[in-house]
mmCIF file of C-alpha atoms in Angstrom:
data_model
loop_
_atom_site.group_PDB
_atom_site.id
_atom_site.type_symbol
_atom_site.label_atom_id
_atom_site.label_comp_id
_atom_site.label_asym_id
_atom_site.label_seq_id
_atom_site.Cartn_x
_atom_site.Cartn_y
_atom_site.Cartn_z
ATOM 1 C CA UNK A 613 69.642 151.884 22.236
ATOM 2 C CA UNK A 614 69.309 151.175 18.524
ATOM 3 C CA UNK A 615 68.898 154.819 17.562
ATOM 4 C CA UNK A 616 65.740 155.253 19.647
ATOM 5 C CA UNK A 617 66.104 158.636 21.356
ATOM 6 C CA UNK A 618 63.267 158.043 23.818
ATOM 7 C CA UNK A 619 64.745 154.724 24.968
ATOM 8 C CA UNK A 620 68.148 156.395 25.370
ATOM 9 C CA UNK A 621 66.586 159.150 27.483
ATOM 10 C CA UNK A 622 64.769 156.582 29.623
ATOM 11 C CA UNK A 623 68.013 154.633 30.105
ATOM 12 C CA UNK A 624 69.886 157.785 31.083
ATOM 13 C CA UNK A 625 67.185 158.816 33.569
ATOM 14 C CA UNK A 626 67.073 155.381 35.142
ATOM 15 C CA UNK A 627 70.871 155.238 35.312
ATOM 16 C CA UNK A 628 71.109 158.592 37.055
ATOM 17 C CA UNK A 629 68.460 157.576 39.595
ATOM 18 C CA UNK A 630 70.307 154.332 40.339
ATOM 19 C CA UNK A 631 73.625 156.174 40.653
ATOM 20 C CA UNK A 632 72.070 158.776 42.949
ATOM 21 C CA UNK A 633 70.593 156.108 45.233
ATOM 22 C CA UNK A 634 73.832 154.099 45.396
ATOM 23 C CA UNK A 635 75.997 157.151 45.849
ATOM 24 C CA UNK A 636 73.917 158.289 48.812
ATOM 25 C CA UNK A 637 74.963 155.190 50.744
ATOM 26 C CA UNK A 638 78.762 155.385 50.406
ATOM 27 C CA UNK A 639 80.044 158.076 47.982
ATOM 28 C CA UNK A 640 83.613 157.697 49.274
ATOM 29 C CA UNK A 641 83.777 154.131 47.909
ATOM 30 C CA UNK A 642 83.587 155.390 44.297
ATOM 31 C CA UNK A 643 87.110 156.020 43.075
ATOM 32 C CA UNK A 644 86.342 156.681 39.390
ATOM 33 C CA UNK A 645 82.951 158.350 39.074
ATOM 34 C CA UNK A 646 82.954 158.434 35.256
ATOM 35 C CA UNK A 647 83.595 154.682 35.057
ATOM 36 C CA UNK A 648 80.967 154.070 37.719
ATOM 37 C CA UNK A 649 78.297 155.968 35.744
ATOM 38 C CA UNK A 650 79.296 154.237 32.507
ATOM 39 C CA UNK A 651 78.948 150.794 34.084
ATOM 40 C CA UNK A 652 75.518 151.545 35.567
ATOM 41 C CA UNK A 653 74.282 153.006 32.264
ATOM 42 C CA UNK A 654 75.613 150.023 30.325
ATOM 43 C CA UNK A 655 73.769 147.566 32.567
ATOM 44 C CA UNK A 656 70.526 149.558 32.420
ATOM 45 C CA UNK A 657 70.701 149.568 28.599
ATOM 46 C CA UNK A 658 71.282 145.806 28.515
ATOM 47 C CA UNK A 659 68.303 145.238 30.845
ATOM 48 C CA UNK A 660 66.077 147.434 28.679
ATOM 49 C CA UNK A 661 67.116 145.600 25.489
ATOM 50 C CA UNK A 662 66.452 142.211 27.093
ATOM 51 C CA UNK A 663 63.025 143.346 28.200
ATOM 52 C CA UNK A 664 62.279 144.640 24.705
ATOM 53 C CA UNK A 665 63.464 141.358 23.110
ATOM 54 C CA UNK A 666 61.287 139.299 25.459
ATOM 55 C CA UNK A 667 58.206 141.123 24.295
ATOM 56 C CA UNK A 668 59.164 140.542 20.631
ATOM 57 C CA UNK A 669 59.354 136.766 21.119
ATOM 58 C CA UNK A 670 55.782 136.379 22.300
ATOM 59 C CA UNK A 671 53.500 133.923 20.563
ATOM 60 C CA UNK A 672 51.229 136.194 18.597
ATOM 61 C CA UNK A 673 48.364 133.884 17.716
ATOM 62 C CA UNK A 674 47.361 130.494 16.454
ATOM 63 C CA UNK A 675 44.583 130.107 13.920
ATOM 64 C CA UNK A 676 42.628 127.366 15.697
ATOM 65 C CA UNK A 677 43.397 128.229 19.331
ATOM 66 C CA UNK A 678 41.202 130.051 21.800
ATOM 67 C CA UNK A 679 43.802 132.465 23.175
ATOM 68 C CA UNK A 680 41.573 133.645 26.001
ATOM 69 C CA UNK A 681 41.957 130.205 27.664
ATOM 70 C CA UNK A 682 45.724 129.981 27.255
ATOM 71 C CA UNK A 683 47.950 131.180 30.045
ATOM 72 C CA UNK A 684 50.753 132.476 27.872
ATOM 73 C CA UNK A 685 54.271 131.343 28.793
ATOM 74 C CA UNK A 686 55.434 134.707 27.568
ATOM 75 C CA UNK A 687 53.808 136.801 30.300
ATOM 76 C CA UNK A 688 56.247 139.158 31.972
ATOM 77 C CA UNK A 689 56.867 138.771 35.677
ATOM 78 C CA UNK A 690 58.062 141.996 37.245
ATOM 79 C CA UNK A 691 59.367 140.434 40.475
ATOM 80 C CA UNK A 692 61.528 137.897 38.669
ATOM 81 C CA UNK A 693 65.285 137.819 39.264
ATOM 82 C CA UNK A 694 67.635 138.279 36.324
ATOM 83 C CA UNK A 695 68.565 134.579 36.453
ATOM 84 C CA UNK A 696 64.909 133.505 36.430
ATOM 85 C CA UNK A 697 64.176 135.897 33.568
ATOM 86 C CA UNK A 698 67.054 134.450 31.519
ATOM 87 C CA UNK A 699 65.888 130.895 32.214
ATOM 88 C CA UNK A 700 62.335 131.810 31.178
ATOM 89 C CA UNK A 701 63.646 133.432 27.996
ATOM 90 C CA UNK A 702 65.612 130.277 27.146
ATOM 91 C CA UNK A 703 62.532 128.094 27.698
ATOM 92 C CA UNK A 704 60.339 130.423 25.630
ATOM 93 C CA UNK A 705 62.842 130.345 22.787
ATOM 94 C CA UNK A 706 62.930 126.532 22.900
ATOM 95 C CA UNK A 707 59.122 126.367 22.840
ATOM 96 C CA UNK A 708 59.032 128.764 19.879
ATOM 97 C CA UNK A 709 61.412 126.482 17.970
ATOM 98 C CA UNK A 710 59.091 123.471 18.217
ATOM 99 C CA UNK A 711 57.274 122.499 15.008
ATOM 100 C CA UNK A 712 53.886 124.292 14.805
ATOM 101 C CA UNK A 713 51.746 121.170 15.202
ATOM 102 C CA UNK A 714 53.638 120.102 18.328
ATOM 103 C CA UNK A 715 53.992 123.621 19.789
ATOM 104 C CA UNK A 716 50.253 124.347 19.586
ATOM 105 C CA UNK A 717 49.313 121.088 21.292
ATOM 106 C CA UNK A 718 52.070 121.463 23.898
ATOM 107 C CA UNK A 719 50.973 124.999 24.828
ATOM 108 C CA UNK A 720 47.326 124.005 25.079
ATOM 109 C CA UNK A 721 48.229 121.203 27.473
ATOM 110 C CA UNK A 722 50.829 122.897 29.701
ATOM 111 C CA UNK A 723 49.808 126.553 29.584
ATOM 112 C CA UNK A 724 46.142 126.219 28.702
ATOM 113 C CA UNK A 725 45.683 123.439 31.275
ATOM 114 C CA UNK A 726 43.494 121.496 28.864
ATOM 115 C CA UNK A 727 43.152 117.734 29.094
ATOM 116 C CA UNK A 728 44.188 115.476 26.224
ATOM 117 C CA UNK A 729 40.530 114.887 25.460
ATOM 118 C CA UNK A 730 39.736 118.618 25.298
ATOM 119 C CA UNK A 731 42.723 119.237 23.040
ATOM 120 C CA UNK A 732 41.721 116.334 20.776
ATOM 121 C CA UNK A 733 38.270 117.879 20.334
ATOM 122 C CA UNK A 734 39.616 121.394 19.863
ATOM 123 C CA UNK A 735 42.232 120.394 17.280
ATOM 124 C CA UNK A 736 40.157 117.630 15.729
ATOM 125 C CA UNK A 737 42.794 114.980 16.488
ATOM 126 C CA UNK A 738 42.721 111.560 18.072
ATOM 127 C CA UNK A 739 43.409 111.216 21.786
ATOM 128 C CA UNK A 740 46.503 109.114 20.990
ATOM 129 C CA UNK A 741 47.836 111.722 18.570
ATOM 130 C CA UNK A 742 47.516 114.465 21.209
ATOM 131 C CA UNK A 743 49.390 112.340 23.764
ATOM 132 C CA UNK A 744 52.112 111.648 21.200
ATOM 133 C CA UNK A 745 52.510 115.340 20.310
ATOM 134 C CA UNK A 746 52.771 116.413 23.940
ATOM 135 C CA UNK A 747 55.302 113.654 24.585
ATOM 136 C CA UNK A 748 57.344 114.613 21.503
ATOM 137 C CA UNK A 749 57.320 118.248 22.572
ATOM 138 C CA UNK A 750 58.547 117.330 26.035
ATOM 139 C CA UNK A 751 61.373 115.200 24.573
ATOM 140 C CA UNK A 752 62.410 117.918 22.111
ATOM 141 C CA UNK A 753 62.491 120.552 24.857
ATOM 142 C CA UNK A 754 64.481 118.249 27.119
ATOM 143 C CA UNK A 755 67.115 117.856 24.404
ATOM 144 C CA UNK A 756 67.219 121.571 23.559
ATOM 145 C CA UNK A 757 67.446 122.691 27.179
ATOM 146 C CA UNK A 758 69.667 119.932 28.577
ATOM 147 C CA UNK A 759 72.850 122.021 28.266
ATOM 148 C CA UNK A 760 71.285 124.995 30.090
ATOM 149 C CA UNK A 761 69.655 123.223 33.015
ATOM 150 C CA UNK A 762 71.401 120.528 34.997
ATOM 151 C CA UNK A 763 68.194 119.444 36.755
#
């Protein structure tokens, strides 16, 4: 857990609770208890690290943006499956890699639900320039994410 004693203790506690719950169902199905505990603990640690990394990759702020109106793409969803969480992380990473000028406009449009006209006023750009930036962002993301998503 990267040397963090508290995280290690949390992982151990969570692992033991998971093992206890699973063992209560069918304890006779566990042939190697030590291996079983190791595997559960390993997976809990991986899940905790992924959760921690997701929170590190959040968009912190933009100078000219009104963050209170933006629905951040980085919000955590507790009821999300592991596959959905991984897909979201991949999309977030791709959005983060966009050039600043395109990323800001893209986020305002898709996550802030602002119209092109509102974005043009907010960023002091022309309507055409806003449309072009959103379009460029969409094309860049399509290229970056093509190998991960078949649809």
